[in-house]
Tab-separated table of C-alpha atoms in Angstrom:
chain	number	residue	atom	x	y	z
A	10	UNK	CA	0.000	0.000	0.000
A	11	UNK	CA	1.243	3.522	-0.748
A	12	UNK	CA	1.600	6.334	1.832
A	13	UNK	CA	-2.109	6.900	2.530
A	14	UNK	CA	-4.669	6.725	5.340
A	15	UNK	CA	-5.293	3.082	4.361
A	16	UNK	CA	-1.575	2.249	4.432
A	17	UNK	CA	-1.145	3.785	7.896
A	18	UNK	CA	-4.342	2.262	9.325
A	19	UNK	CA	-3.508	-1.249	8.105
A	20	UNK	CA	-0.020	-1.085	9.642
A	21	UNK	CA	-1.373	0.146	12.995
A	22	UNK	CA	-4.177	-2.440	13.011
A	23	UNK	CA	-1.755	-5.296	12.368
A	24	UNK	CA	0.623	-4.122	15.102
A	25	UNK	CA	-2.349	-3.925	17.472
A	26	UNK	CA	-2.948	-7.614	16.728
A	27	UNK	CA	0.697	-8.483	17.420
A	28	UNK	CA	1.679	-9.103	13.782
A	29	UNK	CA	5.049	-8.530	12.117
A	30	UNK	CA	4.543	-6.113	9.222
A	31	UNK	CA	6.343	-6.366	5.889
A	32	UNK	CA	5.656	-3.439	3.564
A	33	UNK	CA	6.584	-4.747	0.123
A	34	UNK	CA	8.407	-2.644	-2.463
A	35	UNK	CA	5.956	-1.947	-5.295
A	36	UNK	CA	8.654	-0.223	-7.373
A	37	UNK	CA	10.702	-3.421	-7.476
A	38	UNK	CA	10.322	-6.200	-10.035
A	39	UNK	CA	7.686	-8.906	-9.616
A	40	UNK	CA	10.499	-11.450	-9.165
A	41	UNK	CA	12.036	-9.374	-6.351
A	42	UNK	CA	8.681	-9.068	-4.576
A	43	UNK	CA	8.149	-12.831	-4.912
A	44	UNK	CA	11.617	-13.377	-3.427
A	45	UNK	CA	10.842	-11.067	-0.478
A	46	UNK	CA	7.451	-12.702	0.158
A	47	UNK	CA	9.011	-16.150	0.133
A	48	UNK	CA	11.940	-15.066	2.298
A	49	UNK	CA	9.649	-13.567	4.948
A	50	UNK	CA	7.184	-16.504	4.921
A	51	UNK	CA	4.376	-14.127	3.970
A	52	UNK	CA	0.973	-15.785	3.746
A	53	UNK	CA	-1.278	-12.730	3.352
A	54	UNK	CA	-0.787	-9.558	1.316
A	55	UNK	CA	-3.208	-6.670	1.872
A	56	UNK	CA	-3.458	-4.279	-1.062
A	57	UNK	CA	-5.944	-2.322	-3.185
A	58	UNK	CA	-7.445	-3.236	-6.548
A	59	UNK	CA	-7.193	0.364	-7.737
A	60	UNK	CA	-3.534	0.553	-6.733
A	61	UNK	CA	-2.736	-2.796	-8.356
A	62	UNK	CA	-4.327	-1.572	-11.597
A	63	UNK	CA	-2.167	1.571	-11.545
A	64	UNK	CA	0.939	-0.537	-11.035
A	65	UNK	CA	-0.124	-2.852	-13.856
A	66	UNK	CA	-0.310	0.114	-16.231
A	67	UNK	CA	3.280	0.926	-15.241
A	68	UNK	CA	4.423	-2.511	-16.350
A	69	UNK	CA	4.315	-4.643	-13.194
A	70	UNK	CA	1.518	-7.154	-12.663
A	71	UNK	CA	1.832	-7.969	-8.958
A	72	UNK	CA	-1.160	-10.321	-9.036
A	73	UNK	CA	1.480	-12.861	-10.110
A	74	UNK	CA	2.767	-12.836	-6.527
A	75	UNK	CA	-0.351	-14.736	-5.427
A	76	UNK	CA	0.170	-18.509	-5.133
A	77	UNK	CA	-0.879	-21.543	-3.134
A	78	UNK	CA	1.055	-20.119	-0.183
A	79	UNK	CA	0.272	-16.411	-0.627
A	80	UNK	CA	-3.224	-14.910	-0.801
A	81	UNK	CA	-4.114	-11.363	-1.827
A	82	UNK	CA	-6.701	-9.446	0.203
A	83	UNK	CA	-8.138	-6.318	-1.411
A	84	UNK	CA	-9.095	-3.470	0.896
A	85	UNK	CA	-12.155	-2.564	-1.208
A	86	UNK	CA	-13.535	-6.102	-0.910
A	87	UNK	CA	-12.941	-6.201	2.834
A	88	UNK	CA	-14.771	-2.900	3.318
A	89	UNK	CA	-17.809	-4.215	1.440
A	90	UNK	CA	-18.000	-7.208	3.763
A	91	UNK	CA	-18.248	-5.040	6.897
A	92	UNK	CA	-21.717	-3.496	7.531
A	93	UNK	CA	-21.632	0.296	7.790
A	94	UNK	CA	-23.552	0.088	11.054
A	95	UNK	CA	-20.752	-2.040	12.522
A	96	UNK	CA	-18.097	0.475	11.420
A	97	UNK	CA	-20.105	3.343	12.927
A	98	UNK	CA	-20.591	1.459	16.202
A	99	UNK	CA	-16.864	0.752	16.509
A	100	UNK	CA	-16.006	4.391	15.785
A	101	UNK	CA	-18.474	5.538	18.441
A	102	UNK	CA	-17.103	2.973	20.911
A	103	UNK	CA	-13.453	4.017	20.352
A	104	UNK	CA	-14.287	7.709	20.742
A	105	UNK	CA	-15.878	7.292	24.174
A	106	UNK	CA	-14.536	4.041	25.657
A	107	UNK	CA	-11.582	4.235	28.075
A	108	UNK	CA	-8.195	3.228	26.636
A	109	UNK	CA	-7.837	0.253	29.031
A	110	UNK	CA	-11.049	-1.288	27.707
A	111	UNK	CA	-9.988	-0.875	24.057
A	112	UNK	CA	-6.646	-2.515	24.893
A	113	UNK	CA	-8.353	-5.341	26.760
A	114	UNK	CA	-10.694	-6.135	23.857
A	115	UNK	CA	-8.474	-5.599	20.836
A	116	UNK	CA	-4.785	-5.554	21.709
A	117	UNK	CA	-2.470	-8.526	21.625
A	118	UNK	CA	0.441	-7.885	23.953
A	119	UNK	CA	3.925	-7.689	22.419
A	120	UNK	CA	7.396	-7.440	23.926
A	121	UNK	CA	9.854	-4.642	23.199
A	122	UNK	CA	12.269	-7.065	21.578
A	123	UNK	CA	9.632	-8.704	19.344
A	124	UNK	CA	10.072	-8.069	15.617
A	125	UNK	CA	7.748	-5.210	14.645
A	126	UNK	CA	8.699	-4.937	10.988
A	127	UNK	CA	10.843	-6.559	8.347
A	128	UNK	CA	12.120	-3.886	5.988
A	129	UNK	CA	13.812	-5.105	2.844
A	130	UNK	CA	16.816	-2.976	1.900
A	131	UNK	CA	16.753	-0.953	-1.302
A	132	UNK	CA	18.930	-3.440	-3.151
A	133	UNK	CA	21.106	-0.650	-4.585
A	134	UNK	CA	24.056	-3.066	-4.557
A	135	UNK	CA	22.350	-6.434	-5.063
A	136	UNK	CA	19.519	-8.627	-3.777
A	137	UNK	CA	17.394	-6.924	-1.072
A	138	UNK	CA	18.168	-8.026	2.495
A	139	UNK	CA	15.399	-8.488	5.065
A	140	UNK	CA	16.209	-6.201	7.995
A	141	UNK	CA	14.449	-7.229	11.209
A	142	UNK	CA	13.506	-4.208	13.342
A	143	UNK	CA	12.052	-4.647	16.816
A	144	UNK	CA	9.533	-2.408	18.589
A	145	UNK	CA	12.494	-1.129	20.616
A	146	UNK	CA	14.386	-0.200	17.423
A	147	UNK	CA	11.448	1.751	15.981
A	148	UNK	CA	10.371	3.463	19.206
A	149	UNK	CA	13.973	4.209	20.164
A	150	UNK	CA	14.680	5.939	16.863
A	151	UNK	CA	11.374	7.847	17.084
A	152	UNK	CA	12.327	9.214	20.512
A	153	UNK	CA	15.805	10.139	19.258
A	154	UNK	CA	14.302	12.028	16.320
A	155	UNK	CA	11.743	13.756	18.536
A	156	UNK	CA	14.626	15.328	20.494
A	157	UNK	CA	16.014	16.841	17.278
A	158	UNK	CA	12.983	17.709	15.125
A	159	UNK	CA	10.792	19.071	17.928
A	160	UNK	CA	7.658	18.373	15.904
A	161	UNK	CA	4.405	19.330	17.617
A	162	UNK	CA	0.661	19.493	16.990
A	163	UNK	CA	1.276	22.858	15.308
A	164	UNK	CA	3.447	21.203	12.647
A	165	UNK	CA	2.312	19.387	9.508
A	166	UNK	CA	4.570	16.724	7.957
A	167	UNK	CA	4.495	15.773	4.294
A	168	UNK	CA	4.363	11.970	4.176
A	169	UNK	CA	5.435	11.114	0.638
A	170	UNK	CA	8.134	8.497	1.210
A	171	UNK	CA	6.886	4.930	0.682
A	172	UNK	CA	6.068	2.762	3.690
A	173	UNK	CA	8.419	0.043	2.402
A	174	UNK	CA	11.260	2.523	2.934
A	175	UNK	CA	12.527	2.789	6.516
A	176	UNK	CA	12.496	6.617	6.287
A	177	UNK	CA	8.875	6.537	5.151
A	178	UNK	CA	7.833	4.130	7.886
A	179	UNK	CA	9.621	5.778	10.817
A	180	UNK	CA	10.326	9.437	10.033
A	181	UNK	CA	7.387	10.588	7.930
A	182	UNK	CA	4.767	8.332	9.550
A	183	UNK	CA	5.332	6.841	13.021
A	184	UNK	CA	7.302	9.794	14.445
A	185	UNK	CA	4.402	12.133	13.733
A	186	UNK	CA	1.710	9.780	14.991
A	187	UNK	CA	3.612	9.388	18.272
A	188	UNK	CA	4.166	13.139	18.646
A	189	UNK	CA	0.644	14.162	17.605
A	190	UNK	CA	1.814	15.915	14.428
A	191	UNK	CA	-0.665	15.766	11.508
A	192	UNK	CA	0.621	14.188	8.290
A	193	UNK	CA	-0.409	14.804	4.687
A	194	UNK	CA	-0.017	11.588	2.708
A	195	UNK	CA	0.874	11.658	-0.993
A	196	UNK	CA	0.830	8.261	-2.694
A	197	UNK	CA	3.276	9.102	-5.489
A	198	UNK	CA	6.520	10.913	-4.510
A	199	UNK	CA	7.251	11.594	-8.178
A	200	UNK	CA	4.025	13.628	-8.518
A	201	UNK	CA	5.722	16.960	-7.877
A	202	UNK	CA	2.679	19.103	-8.752
A	203	UNK	CA	0.492	17.359	-6.170
A	204	UNK	CA	3.175	17.521	-3.486
A	205	UNK	CA	3.710	21.244	-4.091
A	206	UNK	CA	-0.054	21.865	-3.983
A	207	UNK	CA	-0.568	20.040	-0.670
A	208	UNK	CA	2.473	21.791	0.845
A	209	UNK	CA	0.756	25.120	0.189
A	210	UNK	CA	-2.844	23.992	0.822
A	211	UNK	CA	-2.209	22.224	4.152
A	212	UNK	CA	0.623	24.538	5.247
A	213	UNK	CA	3.253	21.812	5.506
A	214	UNK	CA	5.998	22.798	7.952
A	215	UNK	CA	8.279	19.736	7.846
A	216	UNK	CA	9.603	17.876	4.834
A	217	UNK	CA	11.885	14.826	4.729
A	218	UNK	CA	12.913	13.573	1.296
A	219	UNK	CA	15.724	12.202	-0.802
A	220	UNK	CA	17.851	14.671	-2.826
A	221	UNK	CA	16.339	13.175	-6.013
A	222	UNK	CA	12.827	14.236	-4.970
A	223	UNK	CA	14.053	17.662	-3.800
A	224	UNK	CA	15.729	18.146	-7.160
A	225	UNK	CA	12.365	17.518	-8.840
A	226	UNK	CA	10.886	20.418	-6.812
A	227	UNK	CA	13.774	22.642	-7.837
A	228	UNK	CA	13.705	22.083	-11.593
A	229	UNK	CA	9.923	21.809	-12.062
A	230	UNK	CA	8.312	24.861	-13.630
A	231	UNK	CA	5.003	23.754	-12.092
A	232	UNK	CA	6.263	24.377	-8.541
A	233	UNK	CA	5.965	27.992	-7.399
A	234	UNK	CA	8.489	29.193	-4.756
A	235	UNK	CA	5.564	30.190	-2.502
A	236	UNK	CA	4.554	26.511	-2.229
A	237	UNK	CA	7.232	26.143	0.460
A	238	UNK	CA	6.209	29.270	2.340
A	239	UNK	CA	5.306	27.510	5.601
A	240	UNK	CA	8.083	24.890	5.621
A	241	UNK	CA	10.427	25.404	8.583
A	242	UNK	CA	12.683	22.343	8.276
A	243	UNK	CA	13.803	20.215	5.313
A	244	UNK	CA	15.903	17.089	5.854
A	245	UNK	CA	17.573	15.208	3.002
A	246	UNK	CA	18.783	11.642	3.383
A	247	UNK	CA	19.313	8.248	1.706
A	248	UNK	CA	21.887	9.626	-0.761
A	249	UNK	CA	24.506	12.366	-0.914
A	250	UNK	CA	23.249	15.955	-1.148
A	251	UNK	CA	25.134	17.728	-3.909
A	252	UNK	CA	26.104	21.351	-3.145
A	253	UNK	CA	24.664	22.634	-6.426
A	254	UNK	CA	21.247	21.213	-5.486
A	255	UNK	CA	21.339	22.834	-2.041
A	256	UNK	CA	22.248	26.163	-3.680
A	257	UNK	CA	19.566	25.905	-6.377
A	258	UNK	CA	16.916	24.992	-3.775
A	259	UNK	CA	17.952	27.928	-1.584
A	260	UNK	CA	17.803	30.339	-4.514
A	261	UNK	CA	14.330	29.186	-5.578
A	262	UNK	CA	12.601	28.672	-2.227
A	263	UNK	CA	14.776	30.595	0.240
A	264	UNK	CA	15.040	27.449	2.379
A	265	UNK	CA	18.040	25.525	3.700
A	266	UNK	CA	18.318	21.763	3.199
A	267	UNK	CA	19.827	19.921	6.167
A	268	UNK	CA	21.571	16.672	5.332
A	269	UNK	CA	21.143	13.553	7.444
A	270	UNK	CA	22.438	10.003	7.400
A	271	UNK	CA	21.155	6.572	8.231
A	272	UNK	CA	20.671	3.006	7.084
A	273	UNK	CA	17.783	0.584	6.951
A	274	UNK	CA	19.727	-1.353	9.602
A	275	UNK	CA	19.487	1.596	12.027
A	276	UNK	CA	15.719	2.100	11.762
A	277	UNK	CA	16.928	4.344	9.919
A	278	UNK	CA	18.347	7.670	11.194
A	279	UNK	CA	21.778	7.906	12.811
A	280	UNK	CA	22.631	11.600	12.438
A	281	UNK	CA	21.423	14.857	10.950
A	282	UNK	CA	22.288	18.512	10.627
A	283	UNK	CA	19.693	20.917	12.047
A	284	UNK	CA	19.223	24.643	12.532
A	285	UNK	CA	21.830	26.538	14.528
A	286	UNK	CA	20.617	27.763	17.936
A	287	UNK	CA	21.286	31.084	19.626
A	288	UNK	CA	22.423	30.672	23.219
A	289	UNK	CA	20.628	32.401	26.108
A	290	UNK	CA	23.289	35.140	26.164
A	291	UNK	CA	22.045	36.146	22.668
A	292	UNK	CA	25.656	36.542	21.558
A	293	UNK	CA	26.962	33.032	20.951
A	294	UNK	CA	25.612	30.250	18.777
A	295	UNK	CA	25.348	26.477	19.054
A	296	UNK	CA	26.525	25.133	15.671
A	297	UNK	CA	24.239	22.298	14.576
A	298	UNK	CA	24.837	22.502	10.832
A	299	UNK	CA	28.041	22.029	8.848
A	300	UNK	CA	27.376	21.786	5.090
A	301	UNK	CA	29.271	18.891	3.530
A	302	UNK	CA	28.785	16.741	6.630
A	303	UNK	CA	25.807	14.592	7.642
A	304	UNK	CA	25.664	16.100	11.112
A	305	UNK	CA	26.247	14.793	14.612
A	306	UNK	CA	24.986	11.496	16.014
A	307	UNK	CA	21.451	11.555	17.426
A	308	UNK	CA	21.057	11.531	21.224
A	309	UNK	CA	21.653	7.969	22.377
A	310	UNK	CA	23.656	7.083	19.241
A	311	UNK	CA	27.391	6.857	18.796
A	312	UNK	CA	29.729	6.887	15.811
A	313	UNK	CA	32.991	4.991	15.910
A	314	UNK	CA	35.531	5.207	13.074
A	315	UNK	CA	37.659	2.071	12.893
A	316	UNK	CA	40.162	0.307	10.704
A	317	UNK	CA	38.020	-1.906	8.413
A	318	UNK	CA	40.332	-4.884	8.879
A	319	UNK	CA	41.045	-4.821	12.613
A	320	UNK	CA	38.128	-2.796	14.058
A	321	UNK	CA	40.704	-0.687	15.923
A	322	UNK	CA	39.414	2.892	16.578
A	323	UNK	CA	41.103	5.574	14.470
A	324	UNK	CA	42.097	9.116	15.519
A	325	UNK	CA	39.785	12.089	14.948
A	326	UNK	CA	39.967	13.258	11.339
A	327	UNK	CA	41.204	9.941	9.931
A	328	UNK	CA	38.859	8.146	7.521
A	329	UNK	CA	37.814	4.573	8.135
A	330	UNK	CA	34.826	2.258	8.497
A	331	UNK	CA	31.810	3.971	10.091
A	332	UNK	CA	30.246	2.026	12.969
A	333	UNK	CA	26.889	3.050	14.461
A	334	UNK	CA	25.871	2.117	17.992
A	335	UNK	CA	22.576	2.763	19.752
A	336	UNK	CA	19.111	1.470	20.554
A	337	UNK	CA	18.118	1.634	16.875
A	338	UNK	CA	20.612	-0.984	15.638
A	339	UNK	CA	18.645	-3.829	14.024
A	340	UNK	CA	18.048	-7.254	15.525
A	341	UNK	CA	19.623	-8.819	12.420
A	342	UNK	CA	19.067	-9.990	8.864
A	343	UNK	CA	16.183	-12.332	8.183
A	344	UNK	CA	17.318	-15.973	8.036
A	345	UNK	CA	20.953	-14.935	7.630
A	346	UNK	CA	22.911	-15.294	10.876
A	347	UNK	CA	26.265	-15.337	9.070
A	348	UNK	CA	25.648	-11.977	7.405
A	349	UNK	CA	24.304	-10.539	10.672
A	350	UNK	CA	27.507	-11.560	12.475
A	351	UNK	CA	29.616	-10.074	9.684
A	352	UNK	CA	28.043	-6.594	10.036
A	353	UNK	CA	27.692	-6.364	13.819
A	354	UNK	CA	30.525	-6.073	16.300
A	355	UNK	CA	30.693	-5.543	20.067
A	356	UNK	CA	33.337	-3.092	21.304
A	357	UNK	CA	33.675	-2.218	25.009
A	358	UNK	CA	30.336	-3.896	25.694
A	359	UNK	CA	28.446	-1.877	23.082
A	360	UNK	CA	26.945	-3.402	19.932
A	361	UNK	CA	27.699	-1.585	16.661
A	362	UNK	CA	26.560	-1.907	13.067
A	363	UNK	CA	29.331	-1.900	10.440
A	364	UNK	CA	27.880	0.358	7.760
A	365	UNK	CA	30.254	-0.385	4.888
A	366	UNK	CA	30.689	3.392	4.514
A	367	UNK	CA	34.013	5.185	4.714
A	368	UNK	CA	34.068	8.450	6.620
A	369	UNK	CA	35.646	10.537	9.379
A	370	UNK	CA	34.635	12.637	12.387
A	371	UNK	CA	35.860	16.170	12.984
A	372	UNK	CA	36.748	17.658	16.372
A	373	UNK	CA	33.107	18.712	16.945
A	374	UNK	CA	31.671	15.268	16.225
A	375	UNK	CA	30.299	16.025	12.738
A	376	UNK	CA	30.518	13.074	10.347
A	377	UNK	CA	31.740	13.369	6.765
A	378	UNK	CA	31.147	10.443	4.422
A	379	UNK	CA	33.810	9.687	1.827
A	380	UNK	CA	32.146	6.816	-0.030
A	381	UNK	CA	30.924	3.226	0.174
A	382	UNK	CA	33.801	0.738	0.479
A	383	UNK	CA	32.080	-1.204	-2.295
A	384	UNK	CA	32.173	1.879	-4.558
A	385	UNK	CA	35.893	1.869	-5.286
A	386	UNK	CA	37.436	1.046	-8.642
A	387	UNK	CA	40.923	-0.427	-8.937
A	388	UNK	CA	42.753	1.173	-11.847
A	389	UNK	CA	46.268	-0.148	-12.434
A	390	UNK	CA	46.738	-0.848	-8.729
A	391	UNK	CA	45.258	2.505	-7.580
A	392	UNK	CA	41.989	2.513	-5.557
A	393	UNK	CA	39.708	5.277	-6.841
A	394	UNK	CA	36.555	6.295	-4.972
A	395	UNK	CA	33.620	6.587	-7.388
A	396	UNK	CA	31.935	8.980	-4.967
A	397	UNK	CA	35.041	11.167	-5.062
A	398	UNK	CA	34.871	11.114	-8.876
A	399	UNK	CA	31.264	12.347	-8.686
A	400	UNK	CA	32.321	15.125	-6.309
A	401	UNK	CA	35.142	16.179	-8.657
A	402	UNK	CA	32.636	16.320	-11.537
A	403	UNK	CA	30.235	18.459	-9.491
A	404	UNK	CA	33.121	20.873	-8.787
A	405	UNK	CA	33.248	21.567	-12.524
A	406	UNK	CA	30.546	23.283	-14.638
A	407	UNK	CA	30.610	20.470	-17.222
A	408	UNK	CA	27.368	18.762	-16.134
A	409	UNK	CA	25.629	21.619	-14.336
A	410	UNK	CA	21.898	20.936	-14.064
A	411	UNK	CA	22.311	17.332	-15.234
A	412	UNK	CA	21.702	14.163	-13.260
A	413	UNK	CA	24.536	11.629	-13.428
A	414	UNK	CA	26.072	8.577	-11.810
A	415	UNK	CA	29.563	7.080	-11.991
A	416	UNK	CA	30.170	3.340	-12.045
A	417	UNK	CA	32.955	0.944	-12.981
A	418	UNK	CA	33.202	-2.157	-15.155
A	419	UNK	CA	35.985	-4.714	-15.797
A	420	UNK	CA	38.737	-3.668	-18.196
A	421	UNK	CA	41.377	-5.965	-19.724
A	422	UNK	CA	44.093	-3.298	-19.684
A	423	UNK	CA	43.739	-1.583	-16.281
A	424	UNK	CA	41.614	-4.077	-14.362
A	425	UNK	CA	38.622	-1.688	-14.241
A	426	UNK	CA	37.457	1.412	-16.074
A	427	UNK	CA	35.277	4.287	-14.861
A	428	UNK	CA	32.056	4.899	-16.794
A	429	UNK	CA	29.910	8.042	-16.562
A	430	UNK	CA	26.158	7.873	-17.235
A	431	UNK	CA	24.440	11.253	-17.497
A	432	UNK	CA	21.105	12.729	-18.486
A	433	UNK	CA	21.626	15.623	-20.878
A	434	UNK	CA	22.121	16.855	-24.439
A	435	UNK	CA	25.921	17.192	-24.477
A	436	UNK	CA	27.954	14.942	-26.715
A	437	UNK	CA	29.776	12.253	-24.667
A	438	UNK	CA	33.121	12.980	-26.323
A	439	UNK	CA	32.734	16.672	-25.453
A	440	UNK	CA	31.900	15.817	-21.826
A	441	UNK	CA	35.084	13.726	-21.490
A	442	UNK	CA	37.288	16.356	-23.133
A	443	UNK	CA	35.862	19.135	-20.917
A	444	UNK	CA	36.416	17.046	-17.790
A	445	UNK	CA	40.048	16.467	-18.837
A	446	UNK	CA	40.494	20.187	-19.419
A	447	UNK	CA	38.899	21.065	-16.053
A	448	UNK	CA	41.939	19.977	-14.093
A	449	UNK	CA	40.510	16.769	-12.673
A	450	UNK	CA	43.195	14.247	-11.695
A	451	UNK	CA	43.771	12.108	-14.826
A	452	UNK	CA	43.013	8.850	-12.978
A	453	UNK	CA	39.599	10.204	-11.948
A	454	UNK	CA	38.484	11.228	-15.437
A	455	UNK	CA	35.966	8.623	-16.701
A	456	UNK	CA	37.264	6.497	-19.553
A	457	UNK	CA	33.952	6.752	-21.343
A	458	UNK	CA	30.638	8.599	-20.973
A	459	UNK	CA	27.127	7.847	-22.226
A	460	UNK	CA	24.035	10.025	-22.429
A	461	UNK	CA	21.010	8.078	-21.141
A	462	UNK	CA	17.293	8.823	-21.119
A	463	UNK	CA	17.236	8.562	-17.318
A	464	UNK	CA	19.823	7.798	-14.666
A	465	UNK	CA	18.713	4.510	-13.020
A	466	UNK	CA	17.003	5.074	-9.671
A	467	UNK	CA	15.363	2.914	-7.050
A	468	UNK	CA	11.812	3.624	-5.886
A	469	UNK	CA	13.266	5.467	-2.892
A	470	UNK	CA	15.069	7.926	-5.161
A	471	UNK	CA	18.540	6.508	-4.507
A	472	UNK	CA	20.864	5.749	-7.405
A	473	UNK	CA	20.546	2.143	-8.541
A	474	UNK	CA	24.214	1.138	-8.742
A	475	UNK	CA	23.493	-2.436	-9.796
A	476	UNK	CA	21.439	-1.338	-12.818
A	477	UNK	CA	23.922	1.457	-13.608
A	478	UNK	CA	26.766	-1.064	-13.773
A	479	UNK	CA	24.662	-3.356	-15.990
A	480	UNK	CA	23.722	-0.506	-18.366
A	481	UNK	CA	27.344	0.691	-18.539
A	482	UNK	CA	28.559	-2.785	-19.397
A	483	UNK	CA	25.949	-3.196	-22.160
A	484	UNK	CA	26.715	0.238	-23.669
A	485	UNK	CA	30.475	-0.386	-23.661
A	486	UNK	CA	30.000	-3.789	-25.310
A	487	UNK	CA	27.782	-2.227	-28.031
A	488	UNK	CA	30.383	0.468	-28.615
């Protein structure tokens, strides 16, 4: 189900009955969804006929997921089976009955450490992994976020991120329900016109999105700058925020984007930049935002930078493997104890998640991410960060206003070669020559570039590195 009243109600109702919820990724392939359903031993899928029809028109017929083991329940059919008088009586009862009686009649008791949700990872680097999050993980992260966001009943949160995404489930949905903050649900996060309209119409004050979705606001001629008039805080996460996007957004809307960081395995938020605060002396300021970083760890969380081989802590300012510790660290991967053990480590009695990201902490505790350890290309014995290549490209005017991604593929001469995929009208040969002339280190200049109709993205807005690598390989072979 998409972000909607029905999607929220179904999740809450199932938790009330002590179920473990699995929100399936309806932007993924039918085969991937089948894999996730089988992996999680799903027997019942609740969806909507209208929504399934929309997805079918987009090329994915998810009715194929149904089998002898998996049944599909359609919300419209279920509603028809319940007499309206019964619905009205329950509404009346819940409005006036004491909470203890409602709990006694309808609630199935659950423990803090019980699995509340299984969230399948985005699969940006391969097959999605089932991340098991307990009630403690979800509620812990909600309380951590509440300390930072300070959302209240006077706020309104735009809830456009899908419920199968950990950000959509925790940050734009559960956080607000727990804090009493109204949410405005938009089923399609790519529908920029609708999102802009509801931001203005319902006076949205808080917005959490991926940089890809924020870029759509910035470049769309259908979005008026006044649409963001009431927004007081905008958090970007799930992928790197490029400086040119932050600048363009500020110029159009007069609003600052604060960058955060997290993983599905940490339920999901680990750190974020926020607004600077003026101290009570009205002369000095508490610095809570450093552009280029992903902020400081949330209250109750801890970052540890270690040597990726030995897990030995590294000095401040030295880049290494980022470990995250705190109450939000997942229980583990579904049916994969070996992988769980490989990504969790206990140091000084505290359990940490090994993120696979390379980064460093400054003297104030702000975290800067260098790149994924898996996103390095080996060229003639030299390890080149693909994220660093993207940052070097953004420092030049060559692809201003264009969306792009850098990947690598095997090469018989150097071991690997860097390939640039971009969305734009420039000739590939001209792009490469301009990058060479820009002063980029020669090793970082992509060997080849291709103009594509669209840079591959996941449903969450993150770059799809697996598909990008596949496309690059096919284009190079054709060439």
